[in-house]
Amino acid sequence: MKIAVHGDYDVAIVRDGRVVDVSETIDPRWRNTRYVMNHVIEDFDTYRPRFESVDGEGVEISSVSLKAPSPWPANLIAAPLNYAAHIEEMSNSRHRGAMYVAGSPLDIGFFLKSVSSICGAGDAIELPPLEGRDFHHEAEMGVIIGRETRGASVENALESVFGYTCLMDITLRNIKDVKTSERVMRKSYETFTPMGPWVVTADEIGDVADLDIGLTVDGEQRQSANTAQLIASVPDLIEIASNVMTLYPGDVIATGTPEGVGPVVDGNEVTLSVENIGDLTMRVKTRAW
Ligand code: MN
């Protein structure tokens, strides 16, 4: 099932490429709140049959304004440097940070982004007015957690997944010659975590360790890889994170970007495609505030 959030935190399923609103099936205590998907995901055994029973041909996707499919996770977790070729390109880059070490999957670790950085396909990536700085696209697959999870192992980790989405980890790059491992601020500007256009439930994704992922800017291919190349796999990342902290329904793990990161500027149109999920297209503009 593909589930989208749109408008005023309305919830819809995407059926035959059209948006069928299911908001009326949702508990009024949660309906039209930014927490609605946390509730839907936690109680999905209840909601899946309700959603499936909604009739109607729906409306064109282009006629609604899409939000992120998990708009308000308790935790927005991100893997750094999880593709070898991206580690290589950053090591040779003027944007090189304090340390780029590839060890075992358990050495990958993670960082946290602000939940306020999340936006959806109906928004735009808004670049803050910082003179002389570069903002880079990072094409990633996002994992959305389906159940409260603590201390998972790689063997059972996928049982905790609700679904998958396209996720961009927009990043303010370091100033030339400044070596810093700081990531949280540079990746937490508002709109710096576009997600969507929807979440695909885990039962429909196929083999999550074999999905093509690519990104174009104004139609030009910038990134192209496959999730088979992840150093820390999806189960690895869930094991790592859930042995640090409890994961909650709706939590998001950004799995890291492959090589080919590069700048985006005002006026660009960026499209991230992940196999079996779909295409997330975002406009880029200068922040108005
Ligand atoms: Mn990233």
PDB file of C-alpha atoms and ligand atoms in Angstrom:
ATOM      1  CA  MET A   1       0.000   0.000   0.000  1.00  0.00           C
ATOM      2  CA  LYS A   2       1.133   3.534  -0.800  1.00  0.00           C
ATOM      3  CA  ILE A   3       0.105   6.100   1.811  1.00  0.00           C
ATOM      4  CA  ALA A   4       0.426   9.841   1.388  1.00  0.00           C
ATOM      5  CA  VAL A   5      -0.185  12.856   3.610  1.00  0.00           C
ATOM      6  CA  HIS A   6      -1.574  15.954   1.983  1.00  0.00           C
ATOM      7  CA  GLY A   7      -3.292  19.258   2.618  1.00  0.00           C
ATOM      8  CA  ASP A   8      -3.970  19.833   6.311  1.00  0.00           C
ATOM      9  CA  TYR A   9      -2.454  16.519   7.424  1.00  0.00           C
ATOM     10  CA  ASP A  10      -5.100  14.614   5.542  1.00  0.00           C
ATOM     11  CA  VAL A  11      -4.218  10.981   4.824  1.00  0.00           C
ATOM     12  CA  ALA A  12      -4.738   9.224   1.506  1.00  0.00           C
ATOM     13  CA  ILE A  13      -3.859   6.012  -0.195  1.00  0.00           C
ATOM     14  CA  VAL A  14      -2.432   6.108  -3.682  1.00  0.00           C
ATOM     15  CA  ARG A  15      -4.308   3.740  -5.950  1.00  0.00           C
ATOM     16  CA  ASP A  16      -3.673   3.444  -9.695  1.00  0.00           C
ATOM     17  CA  GLY A  17      -1.731   6.672  -9.539  1.00  0.00           C
ATOM     18  CA  ARG A  18      -4.585   8.614  -7.959  1.00  0.00           C
ATOM     19  CA  VAL A  19      -5.043   9.947  -4.442  1.00  0.00           C
ATOM     20  CA  VAL A  20      -7.953   8.458  -2.509  1.00  0.00           C
ATOM     21  CA  ASP A  21      -8.520  10.290   0.748  1.00  0.00           C
ATOM     22  CA  VAL A  22      -9.073   8.089   3.811  1.00  0.00           C
ATOM     23  CA  SER A  23      -9.094  10.789   6.486  1.00  0.00           C
ATOM     24  CA  GLU A  24     -12.655   9.990   7.529  1.00  0.00           C
ATOM     25  CA  THR A  25     -11.572   6.562   8.780  1.00  0.00           C
ATOM     26  CA  ILE A  26      -9.092   8.070  11.231  1.00  0.00           C
ATOM     27  CA  ASP A  27      -9.741   8.597  14.940  1.00  0.00           C
ATOM     28  CA  PRO A  28     -10.784  12.260  15.304  1.00  0.00           C
ATOM     29  CA  ARG A  29      -8.317  12.695  18.148  1.00  0.00           C
ATOM     30  CA  TRP A  30      -5.503  12.337  15.615  1.00  0.00           C
ATOM     31  CA  ARG A  31      -7.124  13.403  12.355  1.00  0.00           C
ATOM     32  CA  ASN A  32      -5.598  16.521  10.789  1.00  0.00           C
ATOM     33  CA  THR A  33      -2.762  16.720  13.288  1.00  0.00           C
ATOM     34  CA  ARG A  34       0.923  16.501  12.507  1.00  0.00           C
ATOM     35  CA  TYR A  35       0.974  13.310  14.596  1.00  0.00           C
ATOM     36  CA  VAL A  36      -1.586  11.503  12.463  1.00  0.00           C
ATOM     37  CA  MET A  37       0.855   9.117  10.811  1.00  0.00           C
ATOM     38  CA  ASN A  38       2.493   8.158  14.114  1.00  0.00           C
ATOM     39  CA  HIS A  39      -0.964   6.954  15.151  1.00  0.00           C
ATOM     40  CA  VAL A  40      -1.854   5.324  11.821  1.00  0.00           C
ATOM     41  CA  ILE A  41       1.449   3.462  11.720  1.00  0.00           C
ATOM     42  CA  GLU A  42       1.174   2.298  15.329  1.00  0.00           C
ATOM     43  CA  ASP A  43      -2.372   1.006  14.733  1.00  0.00           C
ATOM     44  CA  PHE A  44      -1.928  -0.094  11.144  1.00  0.00           C
ATOM     45  CA  ASP A  45      -3.474  -3.502  11.762  1.00  0.00           C
ATOM     46  CA  THR A  46      -6.676  -1.541  12.387  1.00  0.00           C
ATOM     47  CA  TYR A  47      -6.217   0.995   9.627  1.00  0.00           C
ATOM     48  CA  ARG A  48      -5.093  -1.182   6.709  1.00  0.00           C
ATOM     49  CA  PRO A  49      -8.512  -2.855   6.272  1.00  0.00           C
ATOM     50  CA  ARG A  50     -10.267   0.462   6.809  1.00  0.00           C
ATOM     51  CA  PHE A  51      -8.162   2.108   4.122  1.00  0.00           C
ATOM     52  CA  GLU A  52      -8.665  -0.821   1.736  1.00  0.00           C
ATOM     53  CA  SER A  53     -12.424  -0.578   2.135  1.00  0.00           C
ATOM     54  CA  VAL A  54     -12.609   3.071   1.059  1.00  0.00           C
ATOM     55  CA  ASP A  55     -14.169   3.327  -2.380  1.00  0.00           C
ATOM     56  CA  GLY A  56     -13.781   6.151  -4.817  1.00  0.00           C
ATOM     57  CA  GLU A  57     -11.631   6.912  -7.785  1.00  0.00           C
ATOM     58  CA  GLY A  58      -9.840   9.740  -6.005  1.00  0.00           C
ATOM     59  CA  VAL A  59      -8.186  12.766  -7.550  1.00  0.00           C
ATOM     60  CA  GLU A  60      -5.070  13.478  -9.570  1.00  0.00           C
ATOM     61  CA  ILE A  61      -1.933  13.559  -7.439  1.00  0.00           C
ATOM     62  CA  SER A  62      -1.054  16.901  -8.979  1.00  0.00           C
ATOM     63  CA  SER A  63      -4.230  18.394  -7.510  1.00  0.00           C
ATOM     64  CA  VAL A  64      -3.123  17.913  -3.890  1.00  0.00           C
ATOM     65  CA  SER A  65      -0.221  19.364  -1.928  1.00  0.00           C
ATOM     66  CA  LEU A  66       1.822  16.482  -0.566  1.00  0.00           C
ATOM     67  CA  LYS A  67       3.460  16.566   2.830  1.00  0.00           C
ATOM     68  CA  ALA A  68       6.066  14.109   4.100  1.00  0.00           C
ATOM     69  CA  PRO A  69       4.553  10.645   4.653  1.00  0.00           C
ATOM     70  CA  SER A  70       5.832  10.704   8.246  1.00  0.00           C
ATOM     71  CA  PRO A  71       5.634  14.401   9.037  1.00  0.00           C
ATOM     72  CA  TRP A  72       6.553  14.356  12.712  1.00  0.00           C
ATOM     73  CA  PRO A  73       8.752  11.421  13.766  1.00  0.00           C
ATOM     74  CA  ALA A  74      10.081  11.341  17.306  1.00  0.00           C
ATOM     75  CA  ASN A  75      13.500  10.602  15.838  1.00  0.00           C
ATOM     76  CA  LEU A  76      15.013  11.533  12.473  1.00  0.00           C
ATOM     77  CA  ILE A  77      18.144   9.413  12.257  1.00  0.00           C
ATOM     78  CA  ALA A  78      20.687   9.550   9.447  1.00  0.00           C
ATOM     79  CA  ALA A  79      23.614   7.392   8.428  1.00  0.00           C
ATOM     80  CA  PRO A  80      26.730   9.236   7.344  1.00  0.00           C
ATOM     81  CA  LEU A  81      29.092   7.894   4.717  1.00  0.00           C
ATOM     82  CA  ASN A  82      27.338   4.646   4.011  1.00  0.00           C
ATOM     83  CA  TYR A  83      28.503   4.081   0.421  1.00  0.00           C
ATOM     84  CA  ALA A  84      32.200   3.466  -0.239  1.00  0.00           C
ATOM     85  CA  ALA A  85      32.315   5.568  -3.407  1.00  0.00           C
ATOM     86  CA  HIS A  86      30.843   8.548  -1.543  1.00  0.00           C
ATOM     87  CA  ILE A  87      33.490   8.211   1.182  1.00  0.00           C
ATOM     88  CA  GLU A  88      36.072   8.235  -1.584  1.00  0.00           C
ATOM     89  CA  GLU A  89      34.680  11.345  -3.253  1.00  0.00           C
ATOM     90  CA  MET A  90      34.474  13.239   0.052  1.00  0.00           C
ATOM     91  CA  SER A  91      38.010  12.251   1.032  1.00  0.00           C
ATOM     92  CA  ASN A  92      39.251  13.862  -2.163  1.00  0.00           C
ATOM     93  CA  SER A  93      37.001  16.896  -1.819  1.00  0.00           C
ATOM     94  CA  ARG A  94      37.593  20.384  -0.504  1.00  0.00           C
ATOM     95  CA  HIS A  95      34.543  19.664   1.626  1.00  0.00           C
ATOM     96  CA  ARG A  96      36.374  16.927   3.490  1.00  0.00           C
ATOM     97  CA  GLY A  97      35.382  16.681   7.144  1.00  0.00           C
ATOM     98  CA  ALA A  98      37.357  15.814  10.230  1.00  0.00           C
ATOM     99  CA  MET A  99      37.315  12.079   9.671  1.00  0.00           C
ATOM    100  CA  TYR A 100      36.122   9.769   6.979  1.00  0.00           C
ATOM    101  CA  VAL A 101      36.708   6.271   8.242  1.00  0.00           C
ATOM    102  CA  ALA A 102      35.030   3.196   6.815  1.00  0.00           C
ATOM    103  CA  GLY A 103      35.161   0.281   9.145  1.00  0.00           C
ATOM    104  CA  SER A 104      32.601  -2.372   9.863  1.00  0.00           C
ATOM    105  CA  PRO A 105      28.887  -1.556   9.574  1.00  0.00           C
ATOM    106  CA  LEU A 106      28.799  -1.021  13.337  1.00  0.00           C
ATOM    107  CA  ASP A 107      31.375   1.762  12.961  1.00  0.00           C
ATOM    108  CA  ILE A 108      29.086   3.751  10.683  1.00  0.00           C
ATOM    109  CA  GLY A 109      27.109   5.206  13.569  1.00  0.00           C
ATOM    110  CA  PHE A 110      24.503   7.857  12.938  1.00  0.00           C
ATOM    111  CA  PHE A 111      23.596  11.470  13.539  1.00  0.00           C
ATOM    112  CA  LEU A 112      20.289  13.206  14.160  1.00  0.00           C
ATOM    113  CA  LYS A 113      18.624  15.827  11.988  1.00  0.00           C
ATOM    114  CA  SER A 114      15.996  18.250  13.258  1.00  0.00           C
ATOM    115  CA  VAL A 115      12.451  17.033  12.758  1.00  0.00           C
ATOM    116  CA  SER A 116      11.664  20.608  11.685  1.00  0.00           C
ATOM    117  CA  SER A 117      13.764  20.033   8.561  1.00  0.00           C
ATOM    118  CA  ILE A 118      11.162  17.615   7.147  1.00  0.00           C
ATOM    119  CA  CYS A 119       9.044  18.701   4.200  1.00  0.00           C
ATOM    120  CA  GLY A 120       7.114  17.065   1.386  1.00  0.00           C
ATOM    121  CA  ALA A 121       6.695  17.106  -2.362  1.00  0.00           C
ATOM    122  CA  GLY A 122       4.262  20.012  -2.116  1.00  0.00           C
ATOM    123  CA  ASP A 123       6.965  22.193  -0.582  1.00  0.00           C
ATOM    124  CA  ALA A 124      10.219  23.542  -1.985  1.00  0.00           C
ATOM    125  CA  ILE A 125      13.792  23.166  -0.788  1.00  0.00           C
ATOM    126  CA  GLU A 126      14.513  26.636   0.596  1.00  0.00           C
ATOM    127  CA  LEU A 127      18.161  27.689   0.670  1.00  0.00           C
ATOM    128  CA  PRO A 128      19.057  30.157   3.433  1.00  0.00           C
ATOM    129  CA  PRO A 129      20.778  33.346   2.260  1.00  0.00           C
ATOM    130  CA  LEU A 130      24.392  32.465   3.117  1.00  0.00           C
ATOM    131  CA  GLU A 131      26.954  34.066   0.832  1.00  0.00           C
ATOM    132  CA  GLY A 132      29.495  31.824  -0.829  1.00  0.00           C
ATOM    133  CA  ARG A 133      28.250  28.545   0.587  1.00  0.00           C
ATOM    134  CA  ASP A 134      27.326  25.399  -1.306  1.00  0.00           C
ATOM    135  CA  PHE A 135      24.195  23.349  -0.680  1.00  0.00           C
ATOM    136  CA  HIS A 136      24.357  19.751  -1.821  1.00  0.00           C
ATOM    137  CA  HIS A 137      21.766  17.161  -2.728  1.00  0.00           C
ATOM    138  CA  GLU A 138      22.106  13.727  -1.148  1.00  0.00           C
ATOM    139  CA  ALA A 139      19.882  10.995  -2.611  1.00  0.00           C
ATOM    140  CA  GLU A 140      18.799   8.537   0.047  1.00  0.00           C
ATOM    141  CA  MET A 141      16.244   5.881   0.807  1.00  0.00           C
ATOM    142  CA  GLY A 142      14.254   6.553   3.970  1.00  0.00           C
ATOM    143  CA  VAL A 143      13.124   3.777   6.304  1.00  0.00           C
ATOM    144  CA  ILE A 144       9.987   4.399   8.346  1.00  0.00           C
ATOM    145  CA  ILE A 145       9.755   2.420  11.575  1.00  0.00           C
ATOM    146  CA  GLY A 146       6.504   0.579  12.275  1.00  0.00           C
ATOM    147  CA  ARG A 147       6.662  -0.457  15.903  1.00  0.00           C
ATOM    148  CA  GLU A 148       8.313   0.450  19.161  1.00  0.00           C
ATOM    149  CA  THR A 149      11.708  -1.181  18.913  1.00  0.00           C
ATOM    150  CA  ARG A 150      14.533  -1.536  21.380  1.00  0.00           C
ATOM    151  CA  GLY A 151      17.571  -3.784  21.053  1.00  0.00           C
ATOM    152  CA  ALA A 152      16.805  -5.237  17.619  1.00  0.00           C
ATOM    153  CA  SER A 153      19.259  -7.575  15.927  1.00  0.00           C
ATOM    154  CA  VAL A 154      19.962  -7.841  12.223  1.00  0.00           C
ATOM    155  CA  GLU A 155      18.026 -11.094  12.246  1.00  0.00           C
ATOM    156  CA  ASN A 156      14.741  -9.505  13.346  1.00  0.00           C
ATOM    157  CA  ALA A 157      15.248  -5.850  12.421  1.00  0.00           C
ATOM    158  CA  LEU A 158      13.121  -5.830   9.259  1.00  0.00           C
ATOM    159  CA  GLU A 159      10.093  -6.829  11.346  1.00  0.00           C
ATOM    160  CA  SER A 160      10.229  -3.294  12.742  1.00  0.00           C
ATOM    161  CA  VAL A 161       9.919  -1.583   9.359  1.00  0.00           C
ATOM    162  CA  PHE A 162       6.638   0.001   8.325  1.00  0.00           C
ATOM    163  CA  GLY A 163       7.752   1.103   4.901  1.00  0.00           C
ATOM    164  CA  TYR A 164      10.090   3.029   2.664  1.00  0.00           C
ATOM    165  CA  THR A 165      10.193   6.441   1.057  1.00  0.00           C
ATOM    166  CA  CYS A 166      12.453   8.674  -1.009  1.00  0.00           C
ATOM    167  CA  LEU A 167      14.468  11.052   1.158  1.00  0.00           C
ATOM    168  CA  MET A 168      16.829  13.891   0.316  1.00  0.00           C
ATOM    169  CA  ASP A 169      19.423  14.877   2.908  1.00  0.00           C
ATOM    170  CA  ILE A 170      20.141  18.459   1.859  1.00  0.00           C
ATOM    171  CA  THR A 171      23.440  19.643   3.271  1.00  0.00           C
ATOM    172  CA  LEU A 172      25.280  22.919   3.753  1.00  0.00           C
ATOM    173  CA  ARG A 173      28.849  22.018   2.833  1.00  0.00           C
ATOM    174  CA  ASN A 174      31.870  23.044   4.845  1.00  0.00           C
ATOM    175  CA  ILE A 175      33.691  26.243   4.059  1.00  0.00           C
ATOM    176  CA  LYS A 176      36.820  25.563   1.998  1.00  0.00           C
ATOM    177  CA  ASP A 177      39.684  24.280   4.134  1.00  0.00           C
ATOM    178  CA  VAL A 178      37.555  24.127   7.284  1.00  0.00           C
ATOM    179  CA  LYS A 179      37.641  20.571   8.605  1.00  0.00           C
ATOM    180  CA  THR A 180      34.725  19.835  10.849  1.00  0.00           C
ATOM    181  CA  SER A 181      32.621  16.808  11.558  1.00  0.00           C
ATOM    182  CA  GLU A 182      29.649  18.990  12.501  1.00  0.00           C
ATOM    183  CA  ARG A 183      26.600  17.707  10.667  1.00  0.00           C
ATOM    184  CA  VAL A 184      23.546  18.465  12.737  1.00  0.00           C
ATOM    185  CA  MET A 185      23.260  22.187  12.057  1.00  0.00           C
ATOM    186  CA  ARG A 186      24.353  21.957   8.433  1.00  0.00           C
ATOM    187  CA  LYS A 187      21.627  19.393   7.690  1.00  0.00           C
ATOM    188  CA  SER A 188      18.842  20.776   9.879  1.00  0.00           C
ATOM    189  CA  TYR A 189      17.759  23.915   8.061  1.00  0.00           C
ATOM    190  CA  GLU A 190      14.030  23.981   7.442  1.00  0.00           C
ATOM    191  CA  THR A 191      13.066  22.021   4.308  1.00  0.00           C
ATOM    192  CA  PHE A 192      16.440  20.190   4.250  1.00  0.00           C
ATOM    193  CA  THR A 193      14.767  16.768   4.588  1.00  0.00           C
ATOM    194  CA  PRO A 194      12.250  16.328   1.773  1.00  0.00           C
ATOM    195  CA  MET A 195      10.468  12.972   1.972  1.00  0.00           C
ATOM    196  CA  GLY A 196       7.922  11.270  -0.216  1.00  0.00           C
ATOM    197  CA  PRO A 197       6.019  11.408  -2.379  1.00  0.00           C
ATOM    198  CA  TRP A 198       4.471   8.652  -0.218  1.00  0.00           C
ATOM    199  CA  VAL A 199       5.461   5.692   1.928  1.00  0.00           C
ATOM    200  CA  VAL A 200       5.358   2.231   0.364  1.00  0.00           C
ATOM    201  CA  THR A 201       4.601  -0.425   2.954  1.00  0.00           C
ATOM    202  CA  ALA A 202       7.341  -2.992   3.457  1.00  0.00           C
ATOM    203  CA  ASP A 203       5.318  -5.858   1.968  1.00  0.00           C
ATOM    204  CA  GLU A 204       5.396  -4.126  -1.439  1.00  0.00           C
ATOM    205  CA  ILE A 205       9.053  -3.096  -1.608  1.00  0.00           C
ATOM    206  CA  GLY A 206      10.659  -6.346  -2.756  1.00  0.00           C
ATOM    207  CA  ASP A 207      14.297  -6.847  -1.771  1.00  0.00           C
ATOM    208  CA  VAL A 208      15.301  -3.692   0.084  1.00  0.00           C
ATOM    209  CA  ALA A 209      18.952  -4.620  -0.453  1.00  0.00           C
ATOM    210  CA  ASP A 210      18.571  -4.427  -4.243  1.00  0.00           C
ATOM    211  CA  LEU A 211      16.879  -1.180  -5.224  1.00  0.00           C
ATOM    212  CA  ASP A 212      18.189   1.270  -7.786  1.00  0.00           C
ATOM    213  CA  ILE A 213      18.472   4.828  -6.510  1.00  0.00           C
ATOM    214  CA  GLY A 214      19.151   7.880  -8.636  1.00  0.00           C
ATOM    215  CA  LEU A 215      18.906  11.647  -8.649  1.00  0.00           C
ATOM    216  CA  THR A 216      18.678  14.212 -11.407  1.00  0.00           C
ATOM    217  CA  VAL A 217      18.990  17.997 -11.339  1.00  0.00           C
ATOM    218  CA  ASP A 218      17.097  19.696 -14.172  1.00  0.00           C
ATOM    219  CA  GLY A 219      17.065  16.360 -15.952  1.00  0.00           C
ATOM    220  CA  GLU A 220      20.818  15.768 -15.684  1.00  0.00           C
ATOM    221  CA  GLN A 221      21.791  12.528 -13.931  1.00  0.00           C
ATOM    222  CA  ARG A 222      23.902  13.301 -10.859  1.00  0.00           C
ATOM    223  CA  GLN A 223      23.637  10.158  -8.733  1.00  0.00           C
ATOM    224  CA  SER A 224      23.029   6.524  -9.637  1.00  0.00           C
ATOM    225  CA  ALA A 225      23.549   3.531  -7.353  1.00  0.00           C
ATOM    226  CA  ASN A 226      21.875   0.526  -5.800  1.00  0.00           C
ATOM    227  CA  THR A 227      21.051  -0.158  -2.166  1.00  0.00           C
ATOM    228  CA  ALA A 228      23.120  -3.345  -2.453  1.00  0.00           C
ATOM    229  CA  GLN A 229      26.114  -1.000  -2.075  1.00  0.00           C
ATOM    230  CA  LEU A 230      25.133   0.178   1.411  1.00  0.00           C
ATOM    231  CA  ILE A 231      27.936  -0.495   3.911  1.00  0.00           C
ATOM    232  CA  ALA A 232      25.500  -0.681   6.828  1.00  0.00           C
ATOM    233  CA  SER A 233      22.355  -2.374   5.503  1.00  0.00           C
ATOM    234  CA  VAL A 234      18.840  -1.480   6.613  1.00  0.00           C
ATOM    235  CA  PRO A 235      18.914  -4.260   9.270  1.00  0.00           C
ATOM    236  CA  ASP A 236      22.359  -3.082  10.393  1.00  0.00           C
ATOM    237  CA  LEU A 237      21.120   0.499  10.800  1.00  0.00           C
ATOM    238  CA  ILE A 238      18.071  -0.588  12.803  1.00  0.00           C
ATOM    239  CA  GLU A 239      20.248  -2.754  15.033  1.00  0.00           C
ATOM    240  CA  ILE A 240      22.698   0.104  15.583  1.00  0.00           C
ATOM    241  CA  ALA A 241      20.066   2.752  16.335  1.00  0.00           C
ATOM    242  CA  SER A 242      17.733   0.600  18.425  1.00  0.00           C
ATOM    243  CA  ASN A 243      20.563  -0.480  20.688  1.00  0.00           C
ATOM    244  CA  VAL A 244      21.170   3.184  21.480  1.00  0.00           C
ATOM    245  CA  MET A 245      17.595   4.342  21.884  1.00  0.00           C
ATOM    246  CA  THR A 246      14.035   3.147  21.552  1.00  0.00           C
ATOM    247  CA  LEU A 247      12.621   3.656  18.083  1.00  0.00           C
ATOM    248  CA  TYR A 248       8.967   4.638  17.745  1.00  0.00           C
ATOM    249  CA  PRO A 249       6.310   4.203  15.043  1.00  0.00           C
ATOM    250  CA  GLY A 250       6.948   6.840  12.412  1.00  0.00           C
ATOM    251  CA  ASP A 251      10.641   7.267  13.191  1.00  0.00           C
ATOM    252  CA  VAL A 252      12.754   7.763  10.097  1.00  0.00           C
ATOM    253  CA  ILE A 253      16.195   6.458   9.224  1.00  0.00           C
ATOM    254  CA  ALA A 254      17.961   8.086   6.267  1.00  0.00           C
ATOM    255  CA  THR A 255      20.238   5.375   4.924  1.00  0.00           C
ATOM    256  CA  GLY A 256      23.013   7.548   3.475  1.00  0.00           C
ATOM    257  CA  THR A 257      23.909   8.846   0.058  1.00  0.00           C
ATOM    258  CA  PRO A 258      25.904   7.296  -2.760  1.00  0.00           C
ATOM    259  CA  GLU A 259      28.531   9.208  -4.718  1.00  0.00           C
ATOM    260  CA  GLY A 260      27.704  12.101  -7.020  1.00  0.00           C
ATOM    261  CA  VAL A 261      26.609  14.700  -4.477  1.00  0.00           C
ATOM    262  CA  GLY A 262      26.702  18.217  -5.828  1.00  0.00           C
ATOM    263  CA  PRO A 263      25.252  21.686  -5.574  1.00  0.00           C
ATOM    264  CA  VAL A 264      21.684  22.817  -6.004  1.00  0.00           C
ATOM    265  CA  VAL A 265      20.737  26.444  -6.587  1.00  0.00           C
ATOM    266  CA  ASP A 266      17.643  28.599  -6.759  1.00  0.00           C
ATOM    267  CA  GLY A 267      15.510  27.520  -9.705  1.00  0.00           C
ATOM    268  CA  ASN A 268      16.679  23.917  -9.917  1.00  0.00           C
ATOM    269  CA  GLU A 269      14.284  21.002 -10.055  1.00  0.00           C
ATOM    270  CA  VAL A 270      15.609  17.905  -8.281  1.00  0.00           C
ATOM    271  CA  THR A 271      14.137  14.443  -8.784  1.00  0.00           C
ATOM    272  CA  LEU A 272      15.027  11.483  -6.588  1.00  0.00           C
ATOM    273  CA  SER A 273      13.946   8.058  -7.822  1.00  0.00           C
ATOM    274  CA  VAL A 274      14.029   4.874  -5.775  1.00  0.00           C
ATOM    275  CA  GLU A 275      12.994   1.617  -7.426  1.00  0.00           C
ATOM    276  CA  ASN A 276       9.629   0.276  -6.244  1.00  0.00           C
ATOM    277  CA  ILE A 277       8.912   3.536  -4.396  1.00  0.00           C
ATOM    278  CA  GLY A 278       8.593   6.308  -6.969  1.00  0.00           C
ATOM    279  CA  ASP A 279       9.886   9.754  -7.851  1.00  0.00           C
ATOM    280  CA  LEU A 280      10.178  12.688  -5.453  1.00  0.00           C
ATOM    281  CA  THR A 281      10.522  15.969  -7.334  1.00  0.00           C
ATOM    282  CA  MET A 282      11.421  19.137  -5.449  1.00  0.00           C
ATOM    283  CA  ARG A 283      11.827  22.729  -6.559  1.00  0.00           C
ATOM    284  CA  VAL A 284      14.725  24.715  -5.129  1.00  0.00           C
ATOM    285  CA  LYS A 285      14.377  28.358  -4.195  1.00  0.00           C
ATOM    286  CA  THR A 286      15.938  30.966  -1.965  1.00  0.00           C
ATOM    287  CA  ARG A 287      14.450  31.140   1.490  1.00  0.00           C
ATOM    288  CA  ALA A 288      12.125  34.096   1.856  1.00  0.00           C
ATOM    289  CA  TRP A 289      12.710  34.750   5.552  1.00  0.00           C
TER     290      TRP A 289
HETATM  291 MN    MN B   1      23.187  11.979   4.069  1.00  0.00          MN
END
